[in-house]
């Protein structure tokens, strides 16, 4: 258990003022089973960055004389995470969430403990892909307890999708609210011991991405995986994401070309529906590793729709060797960086 030995207490709260911005987001999280009623949790809601409340909070912590340097408490929940990966793309609809999900499953199959942080606040799809969309996030002494996937609980997941009152609720937030929640996800989720934390991001190069990179910079940030589809329109947007990574000082682990051909399940002939080779050509031009091509695969789509473990159930599919090869390259890179 992430919070073994600790007594769950009190409800958790989201960013102050969120009720006005997004009525469908739960502001109160229940305590984990066995909580002691009436006891207050020692943590508090994250004040808006730069607000007077944040200044007063900082002054109060200093006056308390608890012997901790500023930011030490924030580092605690990520102290057990060995490597953090960002999954990025300048283009929407290229399969970032799909790759994040399957990479987590492939790493789990390789014996790794994995977490997924879903910071795509307006399109949280990973809970459904892992069939845990009806799960709830609870509170413990260390912070928010993520949702665990499967009987072995080897994958932990945190997403705003667990905080929505109804599946159809929209998160109608401006940048500052999104940025504050991303910081709270980074600091307040009790991940425990993980080999990899995969961060699934929305498309683009703006507020959420800057906030995510800056919030994770003090930790074990291994680098970023960039996802594209083969056609020129997608490759052009991912080229801008490369520029973002370099300006942000973010290491690029490699590029993945998704939806790279369709292999007929009957005759095994490959049809390049979206052309082919754009991602590999971009990697060569940019001087970064090319991690591989993932073909369009009906079995992969089916597994995501039904929340099934593609890696365990479809080892003979056309996408299986590509995804496991990408996962192995990430493991090799992490070992060289250790």
Short mmCIF file of C-alpha atoms in Angstrom, two decimals:
data_model
loop_
_atom_site.label_atom_id
_atom_site.label_comp_id
_atom_site.label_asym_id
_atom_site.label_seq_id
_atom_site.Cartn_x
_atom_site.Cartn_y
_atom_site.Cartn_z
CA UNK A 1 0.00 0.00 0.00
CA UNK A 2 1.19 3.50 -0.72
CA UNK A 3 0.30 4.80 2.71
CA UNK A 4 1.05 1.70 4.76
CA UNK A 5 0.99 2.36 8.46
CA UNK A 6 -0.71 5.74 8.20
CA UNK A 7 -4.20 6.58 9.40
CA UNK A 8 -6.36 8.10 6.64
CA UNK A 9 -7.89 11.37 7.76
CA UNK A 10 -10.26 14.03 6.52
CA UNK A 11 -11.28 15.11 3.02
CA UNK A 12 -8.89 16.51 0.47
CA UNK A 13 -9.62 19.78 -1.27
CA UNK A 14 -8.82 21.00 -4.73
CA UNK A 15 -7.62 24.42 -5.74
CA UNK A 16 -9.55 27.20 -4.00
CA UNK A 17 -12.16 28.85 -6.20
CA UNK A 18 -12.51 25.86 -8.48
CA UNK A 19 -16.24 25.58 -7.87
CA UNK A 20 -16.90 28.75 -9.85
CA UNK A 21 -14.63 27.67 -12.68
CA UNK A 22 -15.82 24.08 -13.08
CA UNK A 23 -19.00 23.12 -11.22
CA UNK A 24 -18.62 19.45 -12.20
CA UNK A 25 -15.32 18.91 -10.38
CA UNK A 26 -15.49 17.45 -6.88
CA UNK A 27 -13.93 19.76 -4.31
CA UNK A 28 -14.07 17.22 -1.48
CA UNK A 29 -12.41 13.80 -1.66
CA UNK A 30 -13.49 11.09 0.78
CA UNK A 31 -11.06 9.65 3.27
CA UNK A 32 -9.90 6.11 2.60
CA UNK A 33 -11.84 3.26 4.27
CA UNK A 34 -11.16 3.19 8.01
CA UNK A 35 -10.78 6.95 8.38
CA UNK A 36 -11.44 8.47 11.79
CA UNK A 37 -14.46 10.80 11.52
CA UNK A 38 -13.95 14.38 12.61
CA UNK A 39 -10.16 14.40 12.41
CA UNK A 40 -8.65 17.03 10.20
CA UNK A 41 -5.93 16.21 7.72
CA UNK A 42 -2.75 18.15 8.22
CA UNK A 43 -2.51 19.26 4.57
CA UNK A 44 -4.48 22.13 3.08
CA UNK A 45 -5.72 23.23 -0.29
CA UNK A 46 -3.07 24.54 -2.63
CA UNK A 47 -3.30 28.35 -2.71
CA UNK A 48 -3.26 30.10 -6.05
CA UNK A 49 0.34 30.80 -7.14
CA UNK A 50 1.48 34.25 -6.07
CA UNK A 51 -1.64 34.87 -3.97
CA UNK A 52 -1.69 36.42 -0.51
CA UNK A 53 -2.89 33.10 0.83
CA UNK A 54 0.22 31.45 -0.54
CA UNK A 55 2.43 34.09 1.08
CA UNK A 56 0.66 33.70 4.43
CA UNK A 57 0.96 29.93 4.17
CA UNK A 58 4.69 30.19 3.57
CA UNK A 59 5.11 32.56 6.52
CA UNK A 60 3.13 30.25 8.78
CA UNK A 61 5.28 27.27 7.84
CA UNK A 62 8.45 29.23 8.58
CA UNK A 63 7.09 30.39 11.93
CA UNK A 64 6.16 26.85 12.89
CA UNK A 65 9.82 25.94 13.08
CA UNK A 66 9.33 22.39 11.91
CA UNK A 67 12.97 22.10 10.83
CA UNK A 68 12.22 21.54 7.17
CA UNK A 69 13.67 23.48 4.32
CA UNK A 70 11.20 25.10 1.90
CA UNK A 71 9.89 22.53 -0.57
CA UNK A 72 11.07 19.47 1.40
CA UNK A 73 7.50 18.31 2.05
CA UNK A 74 6.68 18.69 -1.63
CA UNK A 75 9.55 16.38 -2.58
CA UNK A 76 8.38 13.58 -0.31
CA UNK A 77 5.69 12.06 -2.51
CA UNK A 78 8.03 11.72 -5.51
CA UNK A 79 11.03 10.58 -3.48
CA UNK A 80 10.33 6.94 -4.32
CA UNK A 81 9.96 7.51 -8.08
CA UNK A 82 13.11 6.50 -9.94
CA UNK A 83 12.34 7.83 -13.43
CA UNK A 84 9.76 10.27 -14.84
CA UNK A 85 8.77 10.24 -18.53
CA UNK A 86 6.75 12.86 -20.36
CA UNK A 87 4.68 11.86 -23.39
CA UNK A 88 4.32 14.90 -25.67
CA UNK A 89 3.10 15.94 -29.08
CA UNK A 90 2.29 19.24 -30.72
CA UNK A 91 -0.70 17.57 -32.36
CA UNK A 92 -3.94 16.21 -30.91
CA UNK A 93 -5.27 12.80 -31.85
CA UNK A 94 -1.91 11.15 -32.55
CA UNK A 95 -2.20 8.59 -29.74
CA UNK A 96 -0.37 10.03 -26.72
CA UNK A 97 -2.81 8.48 -24.25
CA UNK A 98 -2.71 5.19 -26.14
CA UNK A 99 1.08 5.12 -26.02
CA UNK A 100 1.13 6.13 -22.34
CA UNK A 101 -1.30 3.34 -21.47
CA UNK A 102 0.42 0.63 -23.50
CA UNK A 103 3.88 1.71 -22.37
CA UNK A 104 2.71 1.37 -18.76
CA UNK A 105 1.30 -2.10 -19.46
CA UNK A 106 4.48 -3.18 -21.25
CA UNK A 107 6.67 -1.94 -18.39
CA UNK A 108 4.46 -3.72 -15.88
CA UNK A 109 4.79 -6.90 -17.94
CA UNK A 110 8.57 -6.44 -17.67
CA UNK A 111 8.30 -6.44 -13.88
CA UNK A 112 8.36 -2.68 -13.32
CA UNK A 113 6.21 -0.66 -10.93
CA UNK A 114 4.55 2.08 -12.94
CA UNK A 115 2.47 5.21 -12.31
CA UNK A 116 0.56 7.33 -14.80
CA UNK A 117 -0.13 11.01 -14.16
CA UNK A 118 -2.81 12.24 -16.58
CA UNK A 119 -2.45 16.01 -16.93
CA UNK A 120 -4.72 16.20 -19.97
CA UNK A 121 -7.25 18.06 -17.85
CA UNK A 122 -9.81 18.66 -20.59
CA UNK A 123 -9.64 15.17 -22.12
CA UNK A 124 -8.86 12.59 -19.42
CA UNK A 125 -9.22 9.31 -21.33
CA UNK A 126 -6.76 6.99 -19.55
CA UNK A 127 -9.16 5.95 -16.74
CA UNK A 128 -11.46 4.44 -19.37
CA UNK A 129 -8.58 2.84 -21.28
CA UNK A 130 -7.60 1.02 -18.07
CA UNK A 131 -11.24 0.34 -17.09
CA UNK A 132 -11.07 2.21 -13.79
CA UNK A 133 -13.25 5.18 -14.74
CA UNK A 134 -15.70 4.47 -11.90
CA UNK A 135 -13.00 4.43 -9.22
CA UNK A 136 -12.56 7.07 -6.54
CA UNK A 137 -9.53 8.93 -5.19
CA UNK A 138 -9.14 8.90 -1.41
CA UNK A 139 -7.06 10.78 1.13
CA UNK A 140 -4.34 9.54 3.48
CA UNK A 141 -1.71 11.19 5.65
CA UNK A 142 0.71 11.46 2.72
CA UNK A 143 -1.82 13.06 0.36
CA UNK A 144 -4.09 11.69 -2.34
CA UNK A 145 -4.07 7.94 -2.90
CA UNK A 146 -3.96 7.14 -6.64
CA UNK A 147 -6.22 4.54 -8.22
CA UNK A 148 -4.55 1.15 -8.63
CA UNK A 149 -5.05 -0.95 -11.75
CA UNK A 150 -5.40 -4.72 -11.72
CA UNK A 151 -5.10 -7.31 -8.98
CA UNK A 152 -1.34 -6.85 -8.61
CA UNK A 153 -1.71 -3.05 -8.22
CA UNK A 154 1.49 -2.58 -10.22
CA UNK A 155 0.07 0.46 -12.04
CA UNK A 156 -1.06 3.57 -10.13
CA UNK A 157 -3.11 6.25 -11.90
CA UNK A 158 -4.09 9.83 -11.07
CA UNK A 159 -6.41 11.80 -13.34
CA UNK A 160 -8.91 14.62 -13.08
CA UNK A 161 -11.33 12.09 -14.57
CA UNK A 162 -11.70 10.64 -11.05
CA UNK A 163 -12.75 14.05 -9.70
CA UNK A 164 -15.60 14.74 -12.12
CA UNK A 165 -19.10 14.39 -10.68
CA UNK A 166 -20.42 13.14 -14.03
CA UNK A 167 -18.54 11.68 -17.03
CA UNK A 168 -19.89 14.40 -19.34
CA UNK A 169 -18.78 17.32 -17.16
CA UNK A 170 -16.36 19.73 -18.85
CA UNK A 171 -13.41 21.34 -17.09
CA UNK A 172 -13.88 25.00 -18.08
CA UNK A 173 -10.75 26.51 -16.57
CA UNK A 174 -8.34 29.23 -17.55
CA UNK A 175 -4.60 28.69 -17.40
CA UNK A 176 -3.91 29.62 -13.74
CA UNK A 177 -6.43 27.08 -12.41
CA UNK A 178 -4.98 24.34 -14.64
CA UNK A 179 -1.45 25.21 -13.60
CA UNK A 180 -2.33 25.14 -9.90
CA UNK A 181 -3.98 21.72 -10.19
CA UNK A 182 -0.99 20.31 -12.09
CA UNK A 183 1.27 21.47 -9.25
CA UNK A 184 -1.09 19.86 -6.76
CA UNK A 185 -1.03 16.59 -8.71
CA UNK A 186 2.79 16.66 -8.65
CA UNK A 187 3.11 17.39 -4.94
CA UNK A 188 0.05 15.83 -3.28
CA UNK A 189 -0.28 12.35 -4.83
CA UNK A 190 1.22 9.58 -2.68
CA UNK A 191 2.85 7.43 -5.38
CA UNK A 192 4.97 5.26 -3.13
CA UNK A 193 7.82 3.30 -4.75
CA UNK A 194 7.76 3.40 -8.56
CA UNK A 195 10.27 2.50 -11.25
CA UNK A 196 8.58 4.80 -13.78
CA UNK A 197 6.05 7.62 -13.66
CA UNK A 198 4.56 8.33 -17.10
CA UNK A 199 3.06 11.79 -17.55
CA UNK A 200 0.42 11.98 -20.29
CA UNK A 201 0.07 15.56 -21.55
CA UNK A 202 -2.43 17.43 -23.73
CA UNK A 203 -1.41 18.58 -27.22
CA UNK A 204 0.48 21.83 -27.59
CA UNK A 205 3.34 23.79 -26.07
CA UNK A 206 1.65 26.21 -23.69
CA UNK A 207 0.57 26.64 -20.08
CA UNK A 208 0.06 23.03 -19.02
CA UNK A 209 3.36 21.92 -20.56
CA UNK A 210 5.39 24.71 -19.01
CA UNK A 211 3.80 24.10 -15.60
CA UNK A 212 4.38 20.34 -15.84
CA UNK A 213 8.04 20.66 -16.81
CA UNK A 214 8.74 23.28 -14.15
CA UNK A 215 6.94 21.32 -11.43
CA UNK A 216 8.84 18.12 -12.28
CA UNK A 217 12.25 19.67 -12.89
CA UNK A 218 13.51 19.11 -9.31
CA UNK A 219 12.78 15.38 -9.53
CA UNK A 220 14.07 12.37 -11.51
CA UNK A 221 12.96 13.62 -14.94
CA UNK A 222 14.36 11.13 -17.44
CA UNK A 223 13.08 12.94 -20.53
CA UNK A 224 10.31 13.14 -23.12
CA UNK A 225 8.88 10.80 -25.74
CA UNK A 226 7.37 12.59 -28.73
CA UNK A 227 4.48 10.99 -30.62
CA UNK A 228 3.55 11.71 -34.22
CA UNK A 229 1.64 10.14 -37.07
CA UNK A 230 3.37 9.79 -40.45
CA UNK A 231 1.70 12.58 -42.42
CA UNK A 232 3.37 15.96 -42.94
CA UNK A 233 0.74 17.97 -41.02
CA UNK A 234 1.41 16.02 -37.84
CA UNK A 235 5.17 15.95 -38.30
CA UNK A 236 5.20 19.74 -38.68
CA UNK A 237 3.46 20.20 -35.32
CA UNK A 238 5.77 17.72 -33.60
CA UNK A 239 8.72 19.67 -34.99
CA UNK A 240 7.48 22.60 -32.89
CA UNK A 241 7.34 20.28 -29.88
CA UNK A 242 11.00 19.49 -30.45
CA UNK A 243 11.71 23.20 -30.28
CA UNK A 244 9.74 23.43 -27.03
CA UNK A 245 11.75 20.60 -25.47
CA UNK A 246 15.03 22.26 -26.38
CA UNK A 247 13.95 25.65 -25.08
CA UNK A 248 12.74 24.03 -21.86
CA UNK A 249 15.98 22.07 -21.46
CA UNK A 250 14.09 18.78 -21.68
CA UNK A 251 15.93 15.68 -22.81
CA UNK A 252 14.33 14.00 -25.85
CA UNK A 253 14.34 10.23 -25.44
CA UNK A 254 13.03 9.66 -28.94
CA UNK A 255 10.18 9.86 -31.42
CA UNK A 256 7.43 7.29 -31.95
CA UNK A 257 5.55 7.10 -35.26
CA UNK A 258 2.03 5.95 -34.41
CA UNK A 259 -0.65 4.72 -36.88
CA UNK A 260 2.17 3.71 -39.19
CA UNK A 261 0.42 1.46 -41.68
CA UNK A 262 -2.46 -0.97 -41.31
CA UNK A 263 -1.66 -4.67 -41.33
CA UNK A 264 -4.56 -6.70 -42.69
CA UNK A 265 -5.48 -9.42 -40.17
CA UNK A 266 -6.39 -11.79 -43.02
CA UNK A 267 -3.56 -11.48 -45.56
CA UNK A 268 -0.93 -9.59 -43.46
CA UNK A 269 -0.46 -7.01 -46.22
CA UNK A 270 0.45 -3.54 -44.90
CA UNK A 271 -1.40 -0.50 -46.26
CA UNK A 272 0.06 2.92 -45.45
CA UNK A 273 -3.17 4.82 -44.82
CA UNK A 274 -1.41 7.94 -43.49
CA UNK A 275 1.74 7.54 -45.61
CA UNK A 276 4.87 6.27 -43.84
CA UNK A 277 8.24 7.36 -42.57
CA UNK A 278 7.50 10.91 -41.44
CA UNK A 279 8.46 10.26 -37.83
CA UNK A 280 11.66 8.45 -38.71
CA UNK A 281 12.67 11.21 -41.10
CA UNK A 282 12.00 13.83 -38.45
CA UNK A 283 14.14 11.95 -35.93
CA UNK A 284 17.03 11.79 -38.40
CA UNK A 285 16.70 15.48 -39.23
CA UNK A 286 16.55 16.48 -35.54
CA UNK A 287 19.35 14.12 -34.48
CA UNK A 288 17.25 12.30 -31.86
CA UNK A 289 16.56 8.56 -31.46
CA UNK A 290 13.74 6.96 -33.41
CA UNK A 291 11.99 4.54 -31.07
CA UNK A 292 9.85 2.76 -33.64
CA UNK A 293 6.61 2.55 -35.64
CA UNK A 294 3.33 1.37 -34.15
CA UNK A 295 0.85 0.17 -36.81
CA UNK A 296 -2.91 0.60 -36.75
CA UNK A 297 -4.20 -2.55 -35.09
CA UNK A 298 -7.90 -3.45 -34.58
CA UNK A 299 -6.98 -5.56 -31.55
CA UNK A 300 -5.25 -2.58 -29.94
CA UNK A 301 -8.31 -0.40 -30.53
CA UNK A 302 -10.57 -3.11 -29.13
CA UNK A 303 -8.49 -3.52 -26.00
CA UNK A 304 -8.54 0.23 -25.31
CA UNK A 305 -12.31 0.44 -25.81
CA UNK A 306 -12.90 -2.46 -23.44
CA UNK A 307 -10.20 -1.63 -20.90
CA UNK A 308 -8.28 -4.87 -21.47
CA UNK A 309 -4.55 -5.54 -21.10
CA UNK A 310 -3.35 -5.56 -24.72
CA UNK A 311 0.17 -6.68 -23.81
CA UNK A 312 -1.07 -9.78 -21.98
CA UNK A 313 -3.97 -10.72 -24.24
CA UNK A 314 -2.70 -10.04 -27.77
CA UNK A 315 0.97 -11.10 -27.97
CA UNK A 316 0.56 -12.16 -31.62
CA UNK A 317 -0.84 -8.84 -32.85
CA UNK A 318 1.10 -6.61 -35.24
CA UNK A 319 1.46 -3.80 -32.68
CA UNK A 320 2.78 -5.99 -29.86
CA UNK A 321 6.47 -6.20 -30.92
CA UNK A 322 6.59 -2.47 -31.62
CA UNK A 323 5.24 -1.50 -28.21
CA UNK A 324 7.41 -3.94 -26.26
CA UNK A 325 10.48 -2.80 -28.22
CA UNK A 326 9.76 0.84 -27.30
CA UNK A 327 9.35 -0.14 -23.65
CA UNK A 328 12.65 -2.05 -23.68
CA UNK A 329 14.46 0.97 -25.12
CA UNK A 330 13.08 3.11 -22.27
CA UNK A 331 14.29 0.56 -19.73
CA UNK A 332 17.74 0.49 -21.35
CA UNK A 333 17.94 4.29 -21.35
CA UNK A 334 16.94 4.45 -17.69
CA UNK A 335 19.62 1.92 -16.76
CA UNK A 336 22.29 3.91 -18.55
CA UNK A 337 21.14 7.08 -16.77
CA UNK A 338 21.17 5.50 -13.30
#
